[in-house]
Amino acid sequence: MSPRPYVLLSCAVSVDGYIDDTSPDRLLLSNTADFDRVDEVRAQSDAILIGATTMRKDNPRLLVNSEARRARRVEQGLPPYPLKVTITTTGDLDRNLKFWHHGGEKAIYCPDSTVPKLQANLGDLASVVGAGPTLSLPAMLDDLGSRGVRHLMVEGGSTVHTQFLTQGLADEIHLAIAPIFVGDSKAPRFVNDGVFPGGTAHRMKVAEVKSVDDVVLIRYLPKHSSGDFTS
């Protein structure tokens, strides 16, 4: 069996942990330099994943925007864009979303019973793959590994990040902290409630902390411990 991809979760949050506010418009938490950093991470990935809710709400194209980075991928024998991946349980995804009509190849993972519905709706816009009776993320990762995906970048949203983390499937987290407060408990956060491996006794290893203009980037390694804390 092919190895599963290295899974990197990428998210921008406010100081108080929110990824958006409750207004109709998307809250831009990153700055220009941080958006460029994310573009570089995308260019280094074999696949980029977002959940169906994020697709419906934000309608992103999910591309490598830099022409130079796309050219570099081609020079390395790669397609100009990473594989774009989404997951859904219901299959309720509009075929007119930008996701399907920009970039290179797309794949959608869903419960086995949802495959016919999506194939009928999307046609040749994406490869539709059944991932078990209830959409198994481990099964999805196994399938992506068999397709040659070695690095998977996950860009949300909250439910998707929570699922990867509570199931112990995330190898790295990139958390970009913007210098703002949202202050609205109805707004979405980085993760939802859940039972996380090790609970509050598990302190993740911090691999890097750096400033990206006015944003602070922290790289966490969830599967590694930072060791005992001493005061």
Rosetta silent file (secondary structure, phi, psi, omega in degrees, C-alpha in Angstrom):
SEQUENCE: MSPRPYVLLSCAVSVDGYIDDTSPDRLLLSNTADFDRVDEVRAQSDAILIGATTMRKDNPRLLVNSEARRARRVEQGLPPYPLKVTITTTGDLDRNLKFWHHGGEKAIYCPDSTVPKLQANLGDLASVVGAGPTLSLPAMLDDLGSRGVRHLMVEGGSTVHTQFLTQGLADEIHLAIAPIFVGDSKAPRFVNDGVFPGGTAHRMKVAEVKSVDDVVLIRYLPKHSSGDFTS
SCORE:     score description
SCORE:     0.000 S_00000001
   1 L     0.000  139.176  178.207    0.000    0.000    0.000 S_00000001
   2 L   -68.639  147.452  178.749    1.226    3.513   -0.829 S_00000001
   3 L   -66.377  149.213  175.288    2.033    5.757    2.137 S_00000001
   4 L   -69.915  156.281  177.560   -0.576    8.276    3.206 S_00000001
   5 L   -67.199  153.924  166.806    0.138   11.943    2.488 S_00000001
   6 E   -72.832  125.235 -172.417    1.768   14.251    5.014 S_00000001
   7 E  -105.788  121.117  179.154   -1.192   16.355    6.173 S_00000001
   8 E  -115.747  122.482  175.147   -0.747   20.071    6.826 S_00000001
   9 E   -93.839  129.744 -178.265   -3.642   22.138    8.204 S_00000001
  10 E  -121.348  129.233 -176.976   -3.496   25.818    7.249 S_00000001
  11 E  -155.043  142.592  171.464   -5.631   28.473    8.921 S_00000001
  12 E  -108.335  134.309 -176.698   -5.680   32.197    9.674 S_00000001
  13 E  -133.963  159.639  170.298   -7.338   33.270   12.923 S_00000001
  14 L   -77.000  171.491  177.592   -7.980   36.391   14.962 S_00000001
  15 L   -58.413  -33.428  178.974   -6.269   36.838   18.319 S_00000001
  16 L   -94.436   19.854  165.812   -9.421   35.435   19.940 S_00000001
  17 L    87.696   13.039 -178.696   -9.446   32.359   17.698 S_00000001
  18 E   -97.020  147.426  179.339  -12.044   33.154   15.022 S_00000001
  19 L  -102.132   -4.311  179.767  -11.611   32.416   11.308 S_00000001
  20 L  -167.106  172.353  169.845  -14.370   34.787   10.173 S_00000001
  21 L  -109.832 -164.759 -176.502  -17.042   37.101   11.497 S_00000001
  22 L  -104.107   10.554  177.723  -20.807   36.904   10.962 S_00000001
  23 L   -76.742  163.209  179.937  -21.058   39.548    8.246 S_00000001
  24 L   -65.650  -25.950 -177.565  -22.001   38.552    4.672 S_00000001
  25 L   -91.179  146.590  177.903  -18.484   39.382    3.444 S_00000001
  26 L   -66.219  134.649  176.990  -15.461   37.208    4.068 S_00000001
  27 L   -83.640  119.563  179.975  -13.160   38.562    6.779 S_00000001
  28 L   -87.614  104.457 -177.158   -9.615   38.884    5.402 S_00000001
  29 L   -88.479  -34.087 -179.731   -7.351   37.958    8.287 S_00000001
  30 L   -79.418  162.228  172.462   -4.081   37.541    6.389 S_00000001
  31 L  -104.136 -179.105 -176.197   -2.024   40.366    4.905 S_00000001
  32 H   -59.039  -43.789 -178.881   -0.411   40.529    1.463 S_00000001
  33 H   -65.444  -37.347 -179.379    2.801   38.858    2.617 S_00000001
  34 H   -73.397  -36.549  173.685    0.936   36.047    4.351 S_00000001
  35 H   -59.434  -38.350  178.276   -1.281   35.404    1.323 S_00000001
  36 H   -67.414  -38.039  176.036    1.944   35.055   -0.675 S_00000001
  37 H   -60.859  -44.400  178.938    3.306   32.614    1.919 S_00000001
  38 H   -61.969  -38.435  178.284    0.152   30.503    1.602 S_00000001
  39 H   -61.295  -37.651  177.433    0.550   30.560   -2.186 S_00000001
  40 H   -66.838  -41.447  178.022    4.046   29.120   -1.766 S_00000001
  41 H   -63.588  -41.480  175.973    2.764   26.352    0.503 S_00000001
  42 H   -58.326  -44.256 -177.470    0.094   25.535   -2.073 S_00000001
  43 H   -64.224  -25.796  179.717    2.749   25.370   -4.787 S_00000001
  44 L   -88.643   -2.818 -176.200    4.739   22.871   -2.702 S_00000001
  45 L   -97.209  153.664  174.199    1.703   20.630   -2.142 S_00000001
  46 L   -87.339  -25.154 -179.939    0.467   17.742   -4.253 S_00000001
  47 E  -152.541  150.186  177.966   -3.166   18.370   -3.289 S_00000001
  48 E  -126.047  133.099 -175.025   -5.241   21.057   -1.542 S_00000001
  49 E  -122.834  137.003  166.696   -8.450   20.220    0.322 S_00000001
  50 E  -133.934  157.108  178.525  -11.414   22.267    1.523 S_00000001
  51 E   -82.308  165.569 -177.525  -14.763   21.135    2.865 S_00000001
  52 H   -63.909  -36.627  179.915  -18.087   21.523    1.095 S_00000001
  53 H   -62.749  -41.891  177.301  -19.315   24.200    3.523 S_00000001
  54 H   -63.459  -38.748  177.682  -16.303   26.388    2.739 S_00000001
  55 H   -60.940  -45.782 -177.735  -16.950   25.916   -0.972 S_00000001
  56 H   -67.040  -40.824 -174.403  -20.565   27.044   -0.638 S_00000001
  57 H   -76.511  -48.093 -172.222  -19.778   29.999    1.628 S_00000001
  58 H   -97.857  -21.931 -178.824  -16.575   31.407    0.107 S_00000001
  59 L    49.318   53.631 -176.626  -16.767   30.028   -3.468 S_00000001
  60 L   -81.027  156.328  172.131  -12.947   29.999   -3.814 S_00000001
  61 L   -83.549  -32.090  176.558  -10.987   29.097   -6.926 S_00000001
  62 L    60.467   65.785 -174.302   -8.234   27.558   -4.744 S_00000001
  63 L  -120.042  163.773  160.569   -5.303   28.146   -7.078 S_00000001
  64 L   -84.869  113.203 -171.465   -1.562   28.710   -7.074 S_00000001
  65 L   -82.423  -27.925 -176.675   -1.712   32.354   -8.090 S_00000001
  66 L   -75.826  122.900  177.001    1.962   32.970   -8.877 S_00000001
  67 H   -63.132  -37.516  179.362    2.842   32.323  -12.515 S_00000001
  68 H   -64.311  -39.160  179.648    6.478   31.770  -11.505 S_00000001
  69 H   -70.006  -37.311  176.229    5.483   29.109   -8.982 S_00000001
  70 H   -64.390  -40.916  178.218    3.290   27.351  -11.538 S_00000001
  71 H   -63.252  -39.081  178.386    6.201   27.420  -13.996 S_00000001
  72 H   -62.769  -40.218  177.459    8.495   25.954  -11.334 S_00000001
  73 H   -61.571  -43.908  179.888    6.077   23.088  -10.798 S_00000001
  74 H   -62.361  -41.557  177.126    6.043   22.361  -14.535 S_00000001
  75 H   -60.415  -28.671  179.025    9.863   22.391  -14.615 S_00000001
  76 L   -85.972    5.112  179.931    9.747   19.761  -11.856 S_00000001
  77 L    82.314   16.438 -179.627    7.525   17.552  -13.992 S_00000001
  78 L  -103.628  160.093  171.452    4.369   18.418  -12.034 S_00000001
  79 L   -66.581  154.833 -177.363    1.074   19.851  -13.271 S_00000001
  80 L   -61.362  -28.034  179.827    0.890   23.644  -12.855 S_00000001
  81 L  -120.451  142.836  172.119   -1.777   23.289  -10.167 S_00000001
  82 L   -64.171  159.637  171.654   -2.049   20.766   -7.318 S_00000001
  83 E   -59.804  133.032  176.783   -4.989   18.387   -7.296 S_00000001
  84 E   -99.982  130.848 -172.467   -7.996   20.140   -5.752 S_00000001
  85 E  -126.699  141.014  169.087   -9.973   18.006   -3.313 S_00000001
  86 E  -136.420  162.062  177.695  -13.237   18.449   -1.453 S_00000001
  87 E  -128.666  145.636  179.357  -15.313   16.236    0.818 S_00000001
  88 L  -152.489  145.261  173.573  -19.073   16.106    1.259 S_00000001
  89 L   -96.276  -33.986 -175.389  -21.580   13.838    2.954 S_00000001
  90 L   -88.828  -28.611 -174.643  -24.713   15.141    1.245 S_00000001
  91 L    80.286    9.525 -178.051  -23.408   15.721   -2.266 S_00000001
  92 L   -85.882   81.446 -179.440  -25.227   19.063   -2.393 S_00000001
  93 L  -131.993  125.281 -178.924  -22.683   21.034   -4.422 S_00000001
  94 L   -68.502  130.916  179.519  -23.534   23.415   -7.238 S_00000001
  95 L   -70.727   -8.643  179.396  -21.736   22.558  -10.482 S_00000001
  96 L   -92.239   -0.953  177.603  -21.326   26.299  -11.137 S_00000001
  97 L   -59.769  146.261 -176.979  -18.994   26.873   -8.166 S_00000001
  98 H   -60.264  -31.535 -178.838  -15.622   28.360   -9.165 S_00000001
  99 H   -47.726  -41.930 -173.580  -13.793   25.381   -7.663 S_00000001
 100 H   -77.774  -20.320 -166.350  -14.778   23.164  -10.609 S_00000001
 101 H  -113.645   12.128  177.976  -13.909   25.608  -13.394 S_00000001
 102 L  -137.316  151.415  178.074  -10.405   26.824  -12.532 S_00000001
 103 L    82.662 -159.384 -175.799   -7.083   25.070  -12.117 S_00000001
 104 L   -98.916 -128.640 -174.831   -6.284   21.484  -12.955 S_00000001
 105 L   -74.493  150.219  177.983   -7.701   18.161  -11.808 S_00000001
 106 E  -128.944  149.414  174.944  -10.347   17.889   -9.078 S_00000001
 107 E  -137.835  143.985  178.512  -11.468   15.032   -6.847 S_00000001
 108 E  -128.913  131.157  179.933  -14.417   14.760   -4.506 S_00000001
 109 E  -109.685  140.701 -173.162  -14.743   12.197   -1.716 S_00000001
 110 E  -157.085  169.975  171.849  -18.103   11.205   -0.313 S_00000001
 111 L   -61.067  151.181 -177.972  -20.003    8.286    1.213 S_00000001
 112 H   -53.762  -37.457 -176.501  -20.415    5.397   -1.213 S_00000001
 113 H   -69.781  -16.979 -177.199  -24.165    6.019   -1.438 S_00000001
 114 H   -91.891  -10.372 -175.803  -23.617    9.606   -2.616 S_00000001
 115 H   -56.409  -50.393 -177.943  -21.401    8.708   -5.585 S_00000001
 116 H   -58.884  -39.483 -179.918  -24.212    8.334   -8.198 S_00000001
 117 H   -61.229  -45.702 -178.715  -25.747   11.684   -7.245 S_00000001
 118 H   -70.395  -38.820  178.138  -22.449   13.535   -7.621 S_00000001
 119 H   -62.362  -39.171  178.957  -21.499   11.785  -10.846 S_00000001
 120 H   -67.734  -36.260 -176.805  -24.843   12.750  -12.351 S_00000001
 121 H   -79.223  -42.478 -171.746  -24.470   16.367  -11.202 S_00000001
 122 H   -95.067  -21.630 -178.665  -20.791   16.996  -11.948 S_00000001
 123 H    59.298 -126.097 -177.832  -20.159   14.813  -14.977 S_00000001
 124 H   -94.475   15.650  178.936  -16.515   15.107  -15.995 S_00000001
 125 H   -71.336  -24.103 -177.396  -15.809   18.143  -13.790 S_00000001
 126 L  -158.439  155.143  169.551  -14.259   15.964  -11.067 S_00000001
 127 E   -79.985  128.007 -179.820  -13.365   12.413  -10.120 S_00000001
 128 E  -105.024  124.873 -174.117  -15.943   11.177   -7.613 S_00000001
 129 E  -126.162  124.450  172.763  -14.633    8.638   -5.106 S_00000001
 130 E   -75.026  133.046 -177.324  -16.608    6.713   -2.506 S_00000001
 131 L  -121.535   43.548  177.214  -14.782    6.619    0.844 S_00000001
 132 L    98.959  176.286 -176.914  -16.890    4.121    2.750 S_00000001
 133 L   -62.191  -30.772 -176.151  -20.416    4.144    4.176 S_00000001
 134 L  -126.781   21.989 -177.195  -19.877    7.370    6.147 S_00000001
 135 L    64.192   88.395 -179.486  -16.918    9.041    4.380 S_00000001
 136 L   -88.384  119.628  176.024  -13.781    7.770    6.080 S_00000001
 137 H   -63.754  -40.544  174.922  -10.923   10.273    6.151 S_00000001
 138 H   -58.829  -40.308  177.951   -8.348    7.463    6.572 S_00000001
 139 H   -63.986  -39.781  177.131   -9.795    5.772    3.471 S_00000001
 140 H   -61.614  -44.827  179.668   -9.558    9.069    1.604 S_00000001
 141 H   -63.695  -37.767  176.412   -5.913    9.488    2.621 S_00000001
 142 H   -61.423  -43.003 -179.448   -5.169    5.938    1.500 S_00000001
 143 H   -67.011  -42.392  178.148   -6.719    6.678   -1.886 S_00000001
 144 H   -61.813  -40.288  176.967   -4.829    9.962   -2.243 S_00000001
 145 H   -60.186  -39.138  179.292   -1.605    8.138   -1.408 S_00000001
 146 H   -68.517  -19.290  178.011   -2.328    5.614   -4.150 S_00000001
 147 L   -92.002    6.002  177.514   -2.693    8.557   -6.554 S_00000001
 148 L    89.430    9.736  178.611    0.802    9.795   -5.727 S_00000001
 149 L   -79.645  118.185 -179.478   -0.194   12.551   -3.302 S_00000001
 150 L  -105.488  -26.091  179.583    2.619   12.920   -0.771 S_00000001
 151 E  -131.711  119.707 -179.897    1.734   16.320    0.710 S_00000001
 152 E  -113.762  124.524  176.674   -1.854   17.364    1.378 S_00000001
 153 E  -101.807  124.364 -178.138   -2.685   20.926    2.400 S_00000001
 154 E  -109.704  121.723 -175.628   -6.032   21.299    4.209 S_00000001
 155 L  -111.499   25.171  171.608   -7.522   24.803    4.210 S_00000001
 156 L   105.183 -175.690    6.602  -10.674   24.277    6.247 S_00000001
 157 L   -92.376 -149.922 -172.444  -13.210   24.916    7.389 S_00000001
 158 H   -56.813  -45.762 -177.475  -13.776   24.362   11.106 S_00000001
 159 H   -64.032  -42.261 -179.473  -15.497   20.977   10.803 S_00000001
 160 H   -65.366  -46.537  177.890  -12.833   19.609    8.489 S_00000001
 161 H   -59.974  -41.163  179.673   -9.965   20.798   10.701 S_00000001
 162 H   -62.427  -42.556 -179.378  -11.709   19.321   13.733 S_00000001
 163 H   -63.442  -45.074  179.227  -12.136   15.957   12.019 S_00000001
 164 H   -63.430  -40.852 -176.639   -8.484   15.717   11.004 S_00000001
 165 H   -74.268  -44.519 -178.802   -7.272   16.708   14.462 S_00000001
 166 H   -67.655  -25.738  177.932   -9.625   14.588   16.576 S_00000001
 167 L   -90.732    3.749  177.388   -8.809   11.549   14.429 S_00000001
 168 L    67.586   32.979 -174.222   -5.069   12.122   14.805 S_00000001
 169 L  -104.272   -4.147 -177.906   -4.541   12.595   11.069 S_00000001
 170 L   -94.014  130.667  178.255   -2.787   15.990   11.026 S_00000001
 171 L   -94.450  -25.644 -175.230    1.015   16.079   10.879 S_00000001
 172 E  -154.123  147.960  174.714    1.466   19.851   10.958 S_00000001
 173 E  -124.946  130.874  168.487   -0.541   23.021   11.611 S_00000001
 174 E  -107.056  110.319 -178.452    0.176   26.452   10.170 S_00000001
 175 E  -113.075  111.089  178.658   -1.693   28.954   12.326 S_00000001
 176 E   -97.946  117.598 -174.812   -1.483   32.565   11.165 S_00000001
 177 E  -101.982  116.827 -179.628   -2.656   34.915   13.925 S_00000001
 178 L   -87.751  147.445 -175.440   -3.950   38.297   12.788 S_00000001
 179 L   -82.593   55.066  178.694   -3.740   41.287   15.163 S_00000001
 180 L  -139.305  161.447  172.280   -7.501   41.767   15.463 S_00000001
 181 L  -113.642  142.194  174.631  -10.368   40.677   17.698 S_00000001
 182 L   -98.705  -48.288  172.235  -13.711   39.414   16.386 S_00000001
 183 L    65.884   33.200 -179.752  -15.515   39.093   19.719 S_00000001
 184 L  -134.405  108.231 -175.797  -18.615   37.288   18.426 S_00000001
 185 L   -64.938  -12.482  178.097  -19.382   33.826   19.821 S_00000001
 186 L   -86.672   -8.264  179.800  -21.616   33.133   16.817 S_00000001
 187 L   -80.439  155.056 -178.878  -18.648   33.416   14.440 S_00000001
 188 L   -75.346  146.403  178.727  -16.747   30.281   13.314 S_00000001
 189 E  -108.794  174.602  178.403  -13.543   29.236   15.062 S_00000001
 190 L   -56.679  -47.476  177.047  -10.475   27.280   13.946 S_00000001
 191 L  -133.393  159.383  174.834  -11.945   24.081   15.443 S_00000001
 192 L   -94.156 -178.886  174.067  -15.241   22.989   16.938 S_00000001
 193 L   -59.240  145.682  179.023  -15.812   21.044   20.141 S_00000001
 194 L  -178.894  168.753  175.642  -14.178   17.635   20.071 S_00000001
 195 L  -100.512  109.017 -174.907  -12.108   15.014   21.846 S_00000001
 196 L   -97.534  142.914 -177.953   -8.519   15.611   20.793 S_00000001
 197 L   -52.772  125.853  179.274   -5.785   12.962   21.182 S_00000001
 198 L    85.215  -13.729  179.663   -4.134   13.325   24.567 S_00000001
 199 H    57.953 -150.639 -177.763   -6.604   15.993   25.671 S_00000001
 200 H   -74.410   -6.682  177.755   -5.274   18.952   27.614 S_00000001
 201 H   -81.121  -16.842 -177.232   -2.325   16.878   28.826 S_00000001
 202 L   -92.940  115.581  177.593   -0.818   16.831   25.320 S_00000001
 203 L  -103.197  115.017 -176.428    1.284   19.899   24.553 S_00000001
 204 E   -67.057  150.882  175.174    2.114   20.078   20.856 S_00000001
 205 E   -75.354  134.156  174.704    5.654   20.751   19.710 S_00000001
 206 E   -93.229  116.283 -177.888    6.225   24.243   18.312 S_00000001
 207 E   -87.126  -28.690 -176.640    8.380   23.924   15.194 S_00000001
 208 E  -165.622  145.450  170.539    8.598   27.623   14.312 S_00000001
 209 E  -135.038  126.915  178.125    7.323   31.070   15.253 S_00000001
 210 E  -152.724  156.295  176.819    7.860   34.028   12.964 S_00000001
 211 E   -91.349  141.038  173.972    6.292   37.335   12.006 S_00000001
 212 E  -123.251   88.036 -166.844    4.907   37.886    8.521 S_00000001
 213 L    54.363 -119.935 -176.524    4.474   41.641    8.609 S_00000001
 214 L   -93.319    8.727  176.332    1.715   42.135   11.208 S_00000001
 215 E  -103.356  143.255  175.393    0.689   38.444   11.246 S_00000001
 216 E  -106.476  122.205  177.746    2.376   35.857   13.499 S_00000001
 217 E   -98.017  126.872  174.115    2.846   32.395   11.991 S_00000001
 218 E  -118.896  128.730  175.090    3.123   29.436   14.371 S_00000001
 219 E  -104.530  117.018  178.082    3.954   25.960   13.082 S_00000001
 220 E  -106.825  149.243  173.594    2.759   23.180   15.376 S_00000001
 221 E  -116.177   96.711 -172.581    3.466   19.452   15.132 S_00000001
 222 E   -62.523  -27.071 -176.305    0.384   17.767   16.685 S_00000001
 223 E   -87.753   -0.195 -179.264    1.877   14.271   16.786 S_00000001
 224 E  -118.816  145.210 -179.398    4.942   15.398   18.742 S_00000001
 225 E   -95.490  144.262  177.065    5.094   16.522   22.355 S_00000001
 226 L   -81.764   -4.912 -178.290    6.816   19.690   23.535 S_00000001
 227 L    93.537  177.830 -178.436    7.803   17.912   26.752 S_00000001
 228 L   -70.753  141.575  177.198    6.875   18.656   30.332 S_00000001
 229 L   -92.392  130.881  177.520    6.095   22.234   31.244 S_00000001
 230 L  -124.246  138.276 -179.720    7.927   23.615   34.253 S_00000001
 231 L   -98.224    0.000    0.000    7.259   26.968   35.859 S_00000001
